mmCIF file with all atom_site columns, C-alpha atoms in Angstrom:
data_model
loop_
_atom_site.group_PDB
_atom_site.id
_atom_site.type_symbol
_atom_site.label_atom_id
_atom_site.label_alt_id
_atom_site.label_comp_id
_atom_site.label_asym_id
_atom_site.label_entity_id
_atom_site.label_seq_id
_atom_site.pdbx_PDB_ins_code
_atom_site.Cartn_x
_atom_site.Cartn_y
_atom_site.Cartn_z
_atom_site.occupancy
_atom_site.B_iso_or_equiv
_atom_site.pdbx_formal_charge
_atom_site.auth_seq_id
_atom_site.auth_comp_id
_atom_site.auth_asym_id
_atom_site.auth_atom_id
_atom_site.pdbx_PDB_model_num
ATOM 1   C CA . MET A 1 1   ? 31.698  -53.056 -38.697 1.00 79.00 ? 1   MET A CA 1
ATOM 2   C CA . ASN A 1 2   ? 28.867  -50.685 -39.545 1.00 72.00 ? 2   ASN A CA 1
ATOM 3   C CA . THR A 1 3   ? 25.898  -52.970 -40.258 1.00 66.00 ? 3   THR A CA 1
ATOM 4   C CA . ALA A 1 4   ? 23.694  -49.917 -40.943 1.00 65.00 ? 4   ALA A CA 1
ATOM 5   C CA . VAL A 1 5   ? 24.922  -50.137 -44.543 1.00 72.00 ? 5   VAL A CA 1
ATOM 6   C CA . PHE A 1 6   ? 22.643  -53.179 -44.963 1.00 65.00 ? 6   PHE A CA 1
ATOM 7   C CA . ARG A 1 7   ? 19.660  -50.805 -44.787 1.00 61.00 ? 7   ARG A CA 1
ATOM 8   C CA . ASN A 1 8   ? 20.756  -49.413 -48.158 1.00 67.00 ? 8   ASN A CA 1
ATOM 9   C CA . MET A 1 9   ? 20.410  -52.781 -49.872 1.00 69.00 ? 9   MET A CA 1
ATOM 10  C CA . SER A 1 10  ? 17.277  -53.443 -51.891 1.00 71.00 ? 10  SER A CA 1
ATOM 11  C CA . TYR A 1 11  ? 14.730  -56.038 -50.716 1.00 81.00 ? 11  TYR A CA 1
ATOM 12  C CA . GLY A 1 12  ? 11.184  -56.957 -51.642 1.00 88.00 ? 12  GLY A CA 1
ATOM 13  C CA . VAL A 1 13  ? 8.437   -58.058 -49.272 1.00 91.00 ? 13  VAL A CA 1
ATOM 14  C CA . TYR A 1 14  ? 6.958   -61.519 -49.823 1.00 94.00 ? 14  TYR A CA 1
ATOM 15  C CA . ILE A 1 15  ? 4.564   -64.017 -48.259 1.00 96.00 ? 15  ILE A CA 1
ATOM 16  C CA . VAL A 1 16  ? 6.113   -67.492 -48.342 1.00 97.00 ? 16  VAL A CA 1
ATOM 17  C CA . GLY A 1 17  ? 3.560   -70.314 -48.419 1.00 98.00 ? 17  GLY A CA 1
ATOM 18  C CA . THR A 1 18  ? 3.793   -74.053 -47.863 1.00 98.00 ? 18  THR A CA 1
ATOM 19  C CA . MET A 1 19  ? 1.757   -76.847 -46.268 1.00 98.00 ? 19  MET A CA 1
ATOM 20  C CA . ASP A 1 20  ? 1.589   -78.117 -42.695 1.00 97.00 ? 20  ASP A CA 1
ATOM 21  C CA . GLY A 1 21  ? 0.024   -81.473 -43.418 1.00 95.00 ? 21  GLY A CA 1
ATOM 22  C CA . ASP A 1 22  ? -3.304  -80.577 -45.026 1.00 95.00 ? 22  ASP A CA 1
ATOM 23  C CA . ARG A 1 23  ? -3.267  -77.021 -43.634 1.00 96.00 ? 23  ARG A CA 1
ATOM 24  C CA . PRO A 1 24  ? -1.694  -74.025 -45.429 1.00 98.00 ? 24  PRO A CA 1
ATOM 25  C CA . THR A 1 25  ? 0.867   -72.010 -43.495 1.00 97.00 ? 25  THR A CA 1
ATOM 26  C CA . GLY A 1 26  ? 3.572   -69.482 -44.236 1.00 97.00 ? 26  GLY A CA 1
ATOM 27  C CA . CYS A 1 27  ? 5.620   -66.499 -43.141 1.00 96.00 ? 27  CYS A CA 1
ATOM 28  C CA . THR A 1 28  ? 6.800   -63.073 -44.250 1.00 93.00 ? 28  THR A CA 1
ATOM 29  C CA . ALA A 1 29  ? 10.171  -62.933 -45.997 1.00 92.00 ? 29  ALA A CA 1
ATOM 30  C CA . ASN A 1 30  ? 12.282  -60.335 -47.751 1.00 87.00 ? 30  ASN A CA 1
ATOM 31  C CA . SER A 1 31  ? 15.469  -62.227 -48.597 1.00 90.00 ? 31  SER A CA 1
ATOM 32  C CA . ILE A 1 32  ? 14.459  -63.957 -51.826 1.00 94.00 ? 32  ILE A CA 1
ATOM 33  C CA . MET A 1 33  ? 16.380  -63.723 -55.067 1.00 94.00 ? 33  MET A CA 1
ATOM 34  C CA . GLN A 1 34  ? 16.536  -65.237 -58.540 1.00 94.00 ? 34  GLN A CA 1
ATOM 35  C CA . ILE A 1 35  ? 19.718  -67.273 -59.071 1.00 95.00 ? 35  ILE A CA 1
ATOM 36  C CA . THR A 1 36  ? 19.343  -68.352 -62.707 1.00 94.00 ? 36  THR A CA 1
ATOM 37  C CA . SER A 1 37  ? 16.827  -67.812 -65.504 1.00 91.00 ? 37  SER A CA 1
ATOM 38  C CA . SER A 1 38  ? 17.170  -71.154 -67.320 1.00 92.00 ? 38  SER A CA 1
ATOM 39  C CA . PRO A 1 39  ? 16.340  -73.290 -65.560 1.00 93.00 ? 39  PRO A CA 1
ATOM 40  C CA . ALA A 1 40  ? 14.632  -70.712 -63.379 1.00 95.00 ? 40  ALA A CA 1
ATOM 41  C CA . THR A 1 41  ? 16.042  -71.067 -59.859 1.00 97.00 ? 41  THR A CA 1
ATOM 42  C CA . ILE A 1 42  ? 15.254  -69.134 -56.669 1.00 97.00 ? 42  ILE A CA 1
ATOM 43  C CA . ALA A 1 43  ? 16.981  -68.820 -53.291 1.00 97.00 ? 43  ALA A CA 1
ATOM 44  C CA . ALA A 1 44  ? 14.917  -68.050 -50.185 1.00 97.00 ? 44  ALA A CA 1
ATOM 45  C CA . SER A 1 45  ? 16.305  -67.497 -46.681 1.00 96.00 ? 45  SER A CA 1
ATOM 46  C CA . ILE A 1 46  ? 14.078  -68.668 -43.790 1.00 96.00 ? 46  ILE A CA 1
ATOM 47  C CA . ASN A 1 47  ? 14.988  -68.525 -40.080 1.00 94.00 ? 47  ASN A CA 1
ATOM 48  C CA . HIS A 1 48  ? 15.403  -71.830 -38.216 1.00 95.00 ? 48  HIS A CA 1
ATOM 49  C CA . ASP A 1 49  ? 12.916  -70.582 -35.607 1.00 92.00 ? 49  ASP A CA 1
ATOM 50  C CA . ASN A 1 50  ? 10.179  -70.018 -38.176 1.00 94.00 ? 50  ASN A CA 1
ATOM 51  C CA . TYR A 1 51  ? 7.631   -72.840 -38.137 1.00 95.00 ? 51  TYR A CA 1
ATOM 52  C CA . THR A 1 52  ? 7.489   -72.491 -41.928 1.00 97.00 ? 52  THR A CA 1
ATOM 53  C CA . ASN A 1 53  ? 11.109  -73.629 -42.174 1.00 97.00 ? 53  ASN A CA 1
ATOM 54  C CA . GLY A 1 54  ? 10.351  -77.159 -40.945 1.00 97.00 ? 54  GLY A CA 1
ATOM 55  C CA . CYS A 1 55  ? 7.214   -77.367 -43.075 1.00 98.00 ? 55  CYS A CA 1
ATOM 56  C CA . ILE A 1 56  ? 9.162   -76.545 -46.249 1.00 98.00 ? 56  ILE A CA 1
ATOM 57  C CA . LYS A 1 57  ? 11.705  -79.235 -45.378 1.00 98.00 ? 57  LYS A CA 1
ATOM 58  C CA . LYS A 1 58  ? 8.890   -81.790 -44.995 1.00 98.00 ? 58  LYS A CA 1
ATOM 59  C CA . THR A 1 59  ? 6.978   -80.891 -48.153 1.00 98.00 ? 59  THR A CA 1
ATOM 60  C CA . GLY A 1 60  ? 9.873   -79.923 -50.397 1.00 98.00 ? 60  GLY A CA 1
ATOM 61  C CA . LEU A 1 61  ? 7.696   -77.158 -51.829 1.00 98.00 ? 61  LEU A CA 1
ATOM 62  C CA . PHE A 1 62  ? 7.262   -73.442 -51.223 1.00 98.00 ? 62  PHE A CA 1
ATOM 63  C CA . SER A 1 63  ? 5.679   -70.453 -52.891 1.00 98.00 ? 63  SER A CA 1
ATOM 64  C CA . PHE A 1 64  ? 6.242   -66.756 -52.527 1.00 97.00 ? 64  PHE A CA 1
ATOM 65  C CA . SER A 1 65  ? 3.681   -64.065 -53.290 1.00 97.00 ? 65  SER A CA 1
ATOM 66  C CA . ILE A 1 66  ? 5.060   -60.642 -54.216 1.00 96.00 ? 66  ILE A CA 1
ATOM 67  C CA . LEU A 1 67  ? 3.280   -57.972 -52.187 1.00 94.00 ? 67  LEU A CA 1
ATOM 68  C CA . ALA A 1 68  ? 2.293   -54.676 -53.807 1.00 93.00 ? 68  ALA A CA 1
ATOM 69  C CA . GLU A 1 69  ? 2.435   -51.261 -52.171 1.00 90.00 ? 69  GLU A CA 1
ATOM 70  C CA . ASN A 1 70  ? -1.355  -51.367 -51.810 1.00 90.00 ? 70  ASN A CA 1
ATOM 71  C CA . SER A 1 71  ? -1.574  -54.958 -50.567 1.00 90.00 ? 71  SER A CA 1
ATOM 72  C CA . ARG A 1 72  ? -3.241  -55.254 -47.172 1.00 86.00 ? 72  ARG A CA 1
ATOM 73  C CA . SER A 1 73  ? -0.631  -54.026 -44.689 1.00 76.00 ? 73  SER A CA 1
ATOM 74  C CA . ASP A 1 74  ? -1.881  -56.461 -42.042 1.00 81.00 ? 74  ASP A CA 1
ATOM 75  C CA . LEU A 1 75  ? -0.695  -59.353 -44.229 1.00 88.00 ? 75  LEU A CA 1
ATOM 76  C CA . ILE A 1 76  ? 2.853   -58.587 -43.088 1.00 85.00 ? 76  ILE A CA 1
ATOM 77  C CA . GLY A 1 77  ? 1.832   -58.659 -39.443 1.00 82.00 ? 77  GLY A CA 1
ATOM 78  C CA . THR A 1 78  ? -0.288  -61.780 -39.818 1.00 86.00 ? 78  THR A CA 1
ATOM 79  C CA . PHE A 1 79  ? 2.503   -63.760 -41.445 1.00 91.00 ? 79  PHE A CA 1
ATOM 80  C CA . GLY A 1 80  ? 5.488   -62.062 -39.799 1.00 87.00 ? 80  GLY A CA 1
ATOM 81  C CA . PHE A 1 81  ? 4.601   -61.647 -36.129 1.00 81.00 ? 81  PHE A CA 1
ATOM 82  C CA . GLN A 1 82  ? 2.653   -64.825 -35.367 1.00 81.00 ? 82  GLN A CA 1
ATOM 83  C CA . SER A 1 83  ? 3.635   -68.487 -35.392 1.00 86.00 ? 83  SER A CA 1
ATOM 84  C CA . GLY A 1 84  ? 1.989   -70.854 -37.853 1.00 88.00 ? 84  GLY A CA 1
ATOM 85  C CA . LYS A 1 85  ? 2.329   -73.593 -35.251 1.00 90.00 ? 85  LYS A CA 1
ATOM 86  C CA . ASP A 1 86  ? -0.701  -72.342 -33.352 1.00 85.00 ? 86  ASP A CA 1
ATOM 87  C CA . THR A 1 87  ? -2.254  -69.814 -35.777 1.00 87.00 ? 87  THR A CA 1
ATOM 88  C CA . ASP A 1 88  ? -4.168  -70.391 -39.009 1.00 93.00 ? 88  ASP A CA 1
ATOM 89  C CA . LYS A 1 89  ? -2.594  -67.498 -40.878 1.00 93.00 ? 89  LYS A CA 1
ATOM 90  C CA . PHE A 1 90  ? -4.625  -68.065 -44.036 1.00 96.00 ? 90  PHE A CA 1
ATOM 91  C CA . GLN A 1 91  ? -7.987  -68.042 -42.246 1.00 93.00 ? 91  GLN A CA 1
ATOM 92  C CA . ASP A 1 92  ? -8.941  -64.492 -43.266 1.00 90.00 ? 92  ASP A CA 1
ATOM 93  C CA . VAL A 1 93  ? -6.738  -64.227 -46.360 1.00 95.00 ? 93  VAL A CA 1
ATOM 94  C CA . ASP A 1 94  ? -7.878  -64.387 -49.989 1.00 96.00 ? 94  ASP A CA 1
ATOM 95  C CA . TYR A 1 95  ? -5.706  -67.161 -51.394 1.00 97.00 ? 95  TYR A CA 1
ATOM 96  C CA . GLU A 1 96  ? -5.703  -70.038 -53.864 1.00 98.00 ? 96  GLU A CA 1
ATOM 97  C CA . MET A 1 97  ? -3.715  -73.228 -54.282 1.00 98.00 ? 97  MET A CA 1
ATOM 98  C CA . ALA A 1 98  ? -1.011  -73.548 -56.937 1.00 98.00 ? 98  ALA A CA 1
ATOM 99  C CA . GLU A 1 99  ? 0.914   -76.799 -57.420 1.00 97.00 ? 99  GLU A CA 1
ATOM 100 C CA . GLY A 1 100 ? -0.161  -77.908 -53.959 1.00 97.00 ? 100 GLY A CA 1
ATOM 101 C CA . VAL A 1 101 ? 0.845   -74.814 -51.967 1.00 98.00 ? 101 VAL A CA 1
ATOM 102 C CA . PRO A 1 102 ? -1.043  -71.598 -51.037 1.00 98.00 ? 102 PRO A CA 1
ATOM 103 C CA . VAL A 1 103 ? -0.487  -68.261 -52.775 1.00 98.00 ? 103 VAL A CA 1
ATOM 104 C CA . VAL A 1 104 ? -1.879  -64.869 -51.743 1.00 97.00 ? 104 VAL A CA 1
ATOM 105 C CA . LYS A 1 105 ? -4.131  -63.260 -54.342 1.00 96.00 ? 105 LYS A CA 1
ATOM 106 C CA . ASP A 1 106 ? -3.739  -59.727 -52.935 1.00 95.00 ? 106 ASP A CA 1
ATOM 107 C CA . SER A 1 107 ? -0.318  -59.433 -54.558 1.00 96.00 ? 107 SER A CA 1
ATOM 108 C CA . CYS A 1 108 ? 1.516   -58.753 -57.818 1.00 95.00 ? 108 CYS A CA 1
ATOM 109 C CA . GLY A 1 109 ? 1.801   -62.474 -58.470 1.00 96.00 ? 109 GLY A CA 1
ATOM 110 C CA . TYR A 1 110 ? 3.443   -65.643 -57.226 1.00 97.00 ? 110 TYR A CA 1
ATOM 111 C CA . VAL A 1 111 ? 6.183   -68.177 -57.868 1.00 97.00 ? 111 VAL A CA 1
ATOM 112 C CA . VAL A 1 112 ? 6.118   -71.839 -56.794 1.00 98.00 ? 112 VAL A CA 1
ATOM 113 C CA . CYS A 1 113 ? 9.353   -73.767 -56.259 1.00 98.00 ? 113 CYS A CA 1
ATOM 114 C CA . ARG A 1 114 ? 10.423  -77.336 -55.640 1.00 98.00 ? 114 ARG A CA 1
ATOM 115 C CA . VAL A 1 115 ? 13.364  -77.531 -53.235 1.00 98.00 ? 115 VAL A CA 1
ATOM 116 C CA . ILE A 1 116 ? 16.448  -78.914 -54.971 1.00 98.00 ? 116 ILE A CA 1
ATOM 117 C CA . ASP A 1 117 ? 19.091  -78.053 -52.366 1.00 98.00 ? 117 ASP A CA 1
ATOM 118 C CA . THR A 1 118 ? 19.604  -76.303 -49.025 1.00 98.00 ? 118 THR A CA 1
ATOM 119 C CA . MET A 1 119 ? 22.391  -74.439 -47.272 1.00 97.00 ? 119 MET A CA 1
ATOM 120 C CA . GLU A 1 120 ? 22.434  -74.094 -43.490 1.00 97.00 ? 120 GLU A CA 1
ATOM 121 C CA . THR A 1 121 ? 23.802  -71.046 -41.699 1.00 95.00 ? 121 THR A CA 1
ATOM 122 C CA . SER A 1 122 ? 23.896  -70.543 -37.932 1.00 95.00 ? 122 SER A CA 1
ATOM 123 C CA . THR A 1 123 ? 20.407  -68.970 -37.948 1.00 94.00 ? 123 THR A CA 1
ATOM 124 C CA . HIS A 1 124 ? 18.819  -69.548 -41.363 1.00 96.00 ? 124 HIS A CA 1
ATOM 125 C CA . THR A 1 125 ? 18.212  -72.151 -44.030 1.00 97.00 ? 125 THR A CA 1
ATOM 126 C CA . VAL A 1 126 ? 18.715  -71.009 -47.613 1.00 97.00 ? 126 VAL A CA 1
ATOM 127 C CA . PHE A 1 127 ? 16.327  -73.029 -49.763 1.00 98.00 ? 127 PHE A CA 1
ATOM 128 C CA . LEU A 1 128 ? 17.329  -73.375 -53.402 1.00 98.00 ? 128 LEU A CA 1
ATOM 129 C CA . GLY A 1 129 ? 14.200  -73.927 -55.433 1.00 98.00 ? 129 GLY A CA 1
ATOM 130 C CA . GLU A 1 130 ? 13.487  -74.871 -59.037 1.00 97.00 ? 130 GLU A CA 1
ATOM 131 C CA . VAL A 1 131 ? 10.545  -72.835 -60.342 1.00 97.00 ? 131 VAL A CA 1
ATOM 132 C CA . ILE A 1 132 ? 7.640   -75.069 -61.335 1.00 97.00 ? 132 ILE A CA 1
ATOM 133 C CA . ALA A 1 133 ? 4.894   -72.429 -61.648 1.00 97.00 ? 133 ALA A CA 1
ATOM 134 C CA . ALA A 1 134 ? 4.551   -68.648 -61.810 1.00 96.00 ? 134 ALA A CA 1
ATOM 135 C CA . GLU A 1 135 ? 1.723   -66.228 -62.494 1.00 96.00 ? 135 GLU A CA 1
ATOM 136 C CA . THR A 1 136 ? 0.927   -62.521 -62.268 1.00 95.00 ? 136 THR A CA 1
ATOM 137 C CA . TYR A 1 137 ? -2.144  -60.821 -60.798 1.00 94.00 ? 137 TYR A CA 1
ATOM 138 C CA . PRO A 1 138 ? -3.499  -57.459 -61.966 1.00 89.00 ? 138 PRO A CA 1
ATOM 139 C CA . ALA A 1 139 ? -1.966  -54.915 -59.589 1.00 75.00 ? 139 ALA A CA 1
ATOM 140 C CA . SER A 1 140 ? -2.763  -51.212 -59.380 1.00 77.00 ? 140 SER A CA 1
ATOM 141 C CA . ALA A 1 141 ? 0.472   -50.395 -57.568 1.00 87.00 ? 141 ALA A CA 1
ATOM 142 C CA . PRO A 1 142 ? 4.136   -51.380 -57.932 1.00 89.00 ? 142 PRO A CA 1
ATOM 143 C CA . GLU A 1 143 ? 5.704   -54.156 -55.907 1.00 90.00 ? 143 GLU A CA 1
ATOM 144 C CA . MET A 1 144 ? 6.469   -53.287 -52.304 1.00 88.00 ? 144 MET A CA 1
ATOM 145 C CA . THR A 1 145 ? 10.087  -52.842 -51.281 1.00 82.00 ? 145 THR A CA 1
ATOM 146 C CA . TYR A 1 146 ? 11.389  -53.171 -47.740 1.00 76.00 ? 146 TYR A CA 1
ATOM 147 C CA . SER A 1 147 ? 12.336  -49.487 -47.888 1.00 75.00 ? 147 SER A CA 1
ATOM 148 C CA . TYR A 1 148 ? 8.709   -48.582 -48.645 1.00 75.00 ? 148 TYR A CA 1
ATOM 149 C CA . TYR A 1 149 ? 7.486   -50.852 -45.851 1.00 72.00 ? 149 TYR A CA 1
ATOM 150 C CA . HIS A 1 150 ? 9.943   -49.287 -43.402 1.00 69.00 ? 150 HIS A CA 1
ATOM 151 C CA . LYS A 1 151 ? 9.531   -45.613 -44.384 1.00 69.00 ? 151 LYS A CA 1
ATOM 152 C CA . VAL A 1 152 ? 5.885   -45.363 -45.499 1.00 68.00 ? 152 VAL A CA 1
ATOM 153 C CA . ILE A 1 153 ? 4.067   -48.100 -43.588 1.00 60.00 ? 153 ILE A CA 1
ATOM 154 C CA . LYS A 1 154 ? 6.533   -47.596 -40.697 1.00 59.00 ? 154 LYS A CA 1
ATOM 155 C CA . GLY A 1 155 ? 6.839   -51.321 -40.160 1.00 55.00 ? 155 GLY A CA 1
ATOM 156 C CA . LYS A 1 156 ? 9.755   -53.210 -38.642 1.00 56.00 ? 156 LYS A CA 1
ATOM 157 C CA . SER A 1 157 ? 11.415  -56.505 -39.508 1.00 52.00 ? 157 SER A CA 1
ATOM 158 C CA . PRO A 1 158 ? 10.552  -59.482 -37.301 1.00 51.00 ? 158 PRO A CA 1
ATOM 159 C CA . LYS A 1 159 ? 13.545  -60.557 -35.200 1.00 49.00 ? 159 LYS A CA 1
ATOM 160 C CA . ASN A 1 160 ? 13.712  -63.773 -37.261 1.00 47.00 ? 160 ASN A CA 1
ATOM 161 C CA . ALA A 1 161 ? 14.176  -61.866 -40.517 1.00 48.00 ? 161 ALA A CA 1
ATOM 162 C CA . PRO A 1 162 ? 17.623  -61.891 -42.182 1.00 49.00 ? 162 PRO A CA 1
ATOM 163 C CA . THR A 1 163 ? 17.420  -58.085 -42.465 1.00 48.00 ? 163 THR A CA 1
ATOM 164 C CA . TYR A 1 164 ? 16.576  -57.480 -38.791 1.00 44.00 ? 164 TYR A CA 1
ATOM 165 C CA . LEU A 1 165 ? 18.704  -54.778 -37.198 1.00 45.00 ? 165 LEU A CA 1
ATOM 166 C CA . PRO A 1 166 ? 18.091  -53.371 -33.684 1.00 51.00 ? 166 PRO A CA 1
ATOM 167 C CA . GLU A 1 167 ? 16.949  -49.765 -33.699 1.00 52.00 ? 167 GLU A CA 1
ATOM 168 C CA . GLU A 1 168 ? 19.806  -47.419 -32.934 1.00 47.00 ? 168 GLU A CA 1
ATOM 169 C CA . PRO A 1 169 ? 19.258  -45.071 -29.959 1.00 44.00 ? 169 PRO A CA 1
ATOM 170 C CA . ALA A 1 170 ? 19.542  -41.347 -30.512 1.00 42.00 ? 170 ALA A CA 1
ATOM 171 C CA . THR A 1 171 ? 23.024  -39.929 -29.903 1.00 43.00 ? 171 THR A CA 1
ATOM 172 C CA . PRO A 1 172 ? 23.597  -37.176 -27.296 1.00 42.00 ? 172 PRO A CA 1
ATOM 173 C CA . LYS A 1 173 ? 24.141  -34.732 -30.163 1.00 41.00 ? 173 LYS A CA 1
ATOM 174 C CA . GLU A 1 174 ? 20.819  -35.641 -31.747 1.00 44.00 ? 174 GLU A CA 1
ATOM 175 C CA . GLU A 1 175 ? 19.085  -35.294 -28.413 1.00 43.00 ? 175 GLU A CA 1
ATOM 176 C CA . SER A 1 176 ? 20.653  -31.913 -27.720 1.00 40.00 ? 176 SER A CA 1
ATOM 177 C CA . GLU A 1 177 ? 19.652  -30.609 -31.143 1.00 47.00 ? 177 GLU A CA 1
ATOM 178 C CA . ALA A 1 178 ? 16.019  -31.544 -30.638 1.00 49.00 ? 178 ALA A CA 1
ATOM 179 C CA . THR A 1 179 ? 13.843  -28.433 -30.707 1.00 52.00 ? 179 THR A CA 1
ATOM 180 C CA . GLY A 1 180 ? 10.963  -29.930 -28.775 1.00 64.00 ? 180 GLY A CA 1
ATOM 181 C CA . SER A 1 181 ? 9.229   -33.189 -27.992 1.00 73.00 ? 181 SER A CA 1
ATOM 182 C CA . ARG A 1 182 ? 6.235   -35.057 -29.272 1.00 86.00 ? 182 ARG A CA 1
ATOM 183 C CA . VAL A 1 183 ? 4.370   -38.111 -28.132 1.00 90.00 ? 183 VAL A CA 1
ATOM 184 C CA . GLN A 1 184 ? 4.423   -41.412 -29.990 1.00 90.00 ? 184 GLN A CA 1
ATOM 185 C CA . TYR A 1 185 ? 2.961   -44.814 -29.228 1.00 90.00 ? 185 TYR A CA 1
ATOM 186 C CA . VAL A 1 186 ? 5.139   -47.757 -30.228 1.00 86.00 ? 186 VAL A CA 1
ATOM 187 C CA . CYS A 1 187 ? 3.726   -51.238 -30.808 1.00 84.00 ? 187 CYS A CA 1
ATOM 188 C CA . GLN A 1 188 ? 5.674   -53.651 -28.626 1.00 75.00 ? 188 GLN A CA 1
ATOM 189 C CA . VAL A 1 189 ? 4.945   -56.541 -31.012 1.00 71.00 ? 189 VAL A CA 1
ATOM 190 C CA . CYS A 1 190 ? 5.994   -55.230 -34.423 1.00 74.00 ? 190 CYS A CA 1
ATOM 191 C CA . GLY A 1 191 ? 7.452   -51.768 -33.761 1.00 74.00 ? 191 GLY A CA 1
ATOM 192 C CA . TYR A 1 192 ? 4.816   -49.746 -35.642 1.00 80.00 ? 192 TYR A CA 1
ATOM 193 C CA . VAL A 1 193 ? 4.855   -46.102 -34.529 1.00 84.00 ? 193 VAL A CA 1
ATOM 194 C CA . TYR A 1 194 ? 1.666   -44.059 -34.042 1.00 89.00 ? 194 TYR A CA 1
ATOM 195 C CA . ASP A 1 195 ? 2.259   -40.295 -33.929 1.00 88.00 ? 195 ASP A CA 1
ATOM 196 C CA . GLY A 1 196 ? -0.102  -38.338 -31.721 1.00 88.00 ? 196 GLY A CA 1
ATOM 197 C CA . ASP A 1 197 ? -1.611  -38.260 -28.281 1.00 90.00 ? 197 ASP A CA 1
ATOM 198 C CA . PRO A 1 198 ? -3.760  -39.842 -27.052 1.00 91.00 ? 198 PRO A CA 1
ATOM 199 C CA . LEU A 1 199 ? -3.845  -43.219 -28.760 1.00 93.00 ? 199 LEU A CA 1
ATOM 200 C CA . PRO A 1 200 ? -7.484  -43.930 -29.708 1.00 93.00 ? 200 PRO A CA 1
ATOM 201 C CA . PRO A 1 201 ? -8.978  -46.547 -27.348 1.00 92.00 ? 201 PRO A CA 1
ATOM 202 C CA . ASP A 1 202 ? -10.144 -48.654 -30.301 1.00 93.00 ? 202 ASP A CA 1
ATOM 203 C CA . PHE A 1 203 ? -6.901  -48.343 -32.278 1.00 92.00 ? 203 PHE A CA 1
ATOM 204 C CA . VAL A 1 204 ? -5.681  -51.483 -34.060 1.00 88.00 ? 204 VAL A CA 1
ATOM 205 C CA . CYS A 1 205 ? -2.102  -51.754 -35.285 1.00 86.00 ? 205 CYS A CA 1
ATOM 206 C CA . PRO A 1 206 ? -2.219  -51.783 -39.111 1.00 79.00 ? 206 PRO A CA 1
ATOM 207 C CA . VAL A 1 207 ? 0.770   -54.132 -39.272 1.00 74.00 ? 207 VAL A CA 1
ATOM 208 C CA . CYS A 1 208 ? 0.232   -56.819 -36.624 1.00 75.00 ? 208 CYS A CA 1
ATOM 209 C CA . LYS A 1 209 ? -3.439  -56.152 -35.669 1.00 75.00 ? 209 LYS A CA 1
ATOM 210 C CA . GLN A 1 210 ? -2.703  -55.721 -31.945 1.00 79.00 ? 210 GLN A CA 1
ATOM 211 C CA . GLY A 1 211 ? -4.831  -53.462 -29.745 1.00 87.00 ? 211 GLY A CA 1
ATOM 212 C CA . PRO A 1 212 ? -3.829  -50.386 -27.704 1.00 90.00 ? 212 PRO A CA 1
ATOM 213 C CA . ASP A 1 213 ? -2.718  -52.532 -24.744 1.00 89.00 ? 213 ASP A CA 1
ATOM 214 C CA . LYS A 1 214 ? 0.339   -53.549 -26.790 1.00 83.00 ? 214 LYS A CA 1
ATOM 215 C CA . PHE A 1 215 ? 1.473   -49.936 -27.343 1.00 88.00 ? 215 PHE A CA 1
ATOM 216 C CA . LYS A 1 216 ? 3.987   -48.070 -25.202 1.00 88.00 ? 216 LYS A CA 1
ATOM 217 C CA . ARG A 1 217 ? 3.808   -44.286 -24.835 1.00 91.00 ? 217 ARG A CA 1
ATOM 218 C CA . VAL A 1 218 ? 7.119   -42.503 -25.465 1.00 89.00 ? 218 VAL A CA 1
ATOM 219 C CA . GLU A 1 219 ? 8.178   -38.862 -25.784 1.00 86.00 ? 219 GLU A CA 1
ATOM 220 C CA . VAL A 1 220 ? 10.640  -38.006 -28.556 1.00 75.00 ? 220 VAL A CA 1
#
């Protein structure tokens, strides 16, 4: 089975929000889809290992904010490569509350859902949510797709994401056809690739906000 075909499917990039007691928390997601229009119903897939998963089950509520191409790129790293169990992900984020859950203002808009059913898979919970609120924000760029995030921002999916696929190593043919080599630095947390040598000593990963000590030098 050639799972590389999944890379050709279309996904958005979203920040899912919910509450951990009286504290907002959330995670990055890209497997969210509209099921029906009337009544408006949404399905969202969240990994069992994501702290957000248990919080949604407790509250019965979740939101998702639709990121734009010019939304802060570090939002994906903040919500996708850290655990809400021990990190206040909303601490430095411009957000507001809607129907009791947090929504990110640096986005195209948001949708708030009340959980009406769930489906468990071996790794993920699919939350079926009835839409109880929705709003748009003025955006100067179109909504971000996973393809844009992968090709332009050069970000990777967290291992907990439904769309996560291990990077495929270069084949002997590809290696033999290489006309030279160049140096890259690869973030060991999120997979962001910095082209060039050397890596600036004060460099901060634009995706997960890690410093140069988290980057590995590779020749390609």
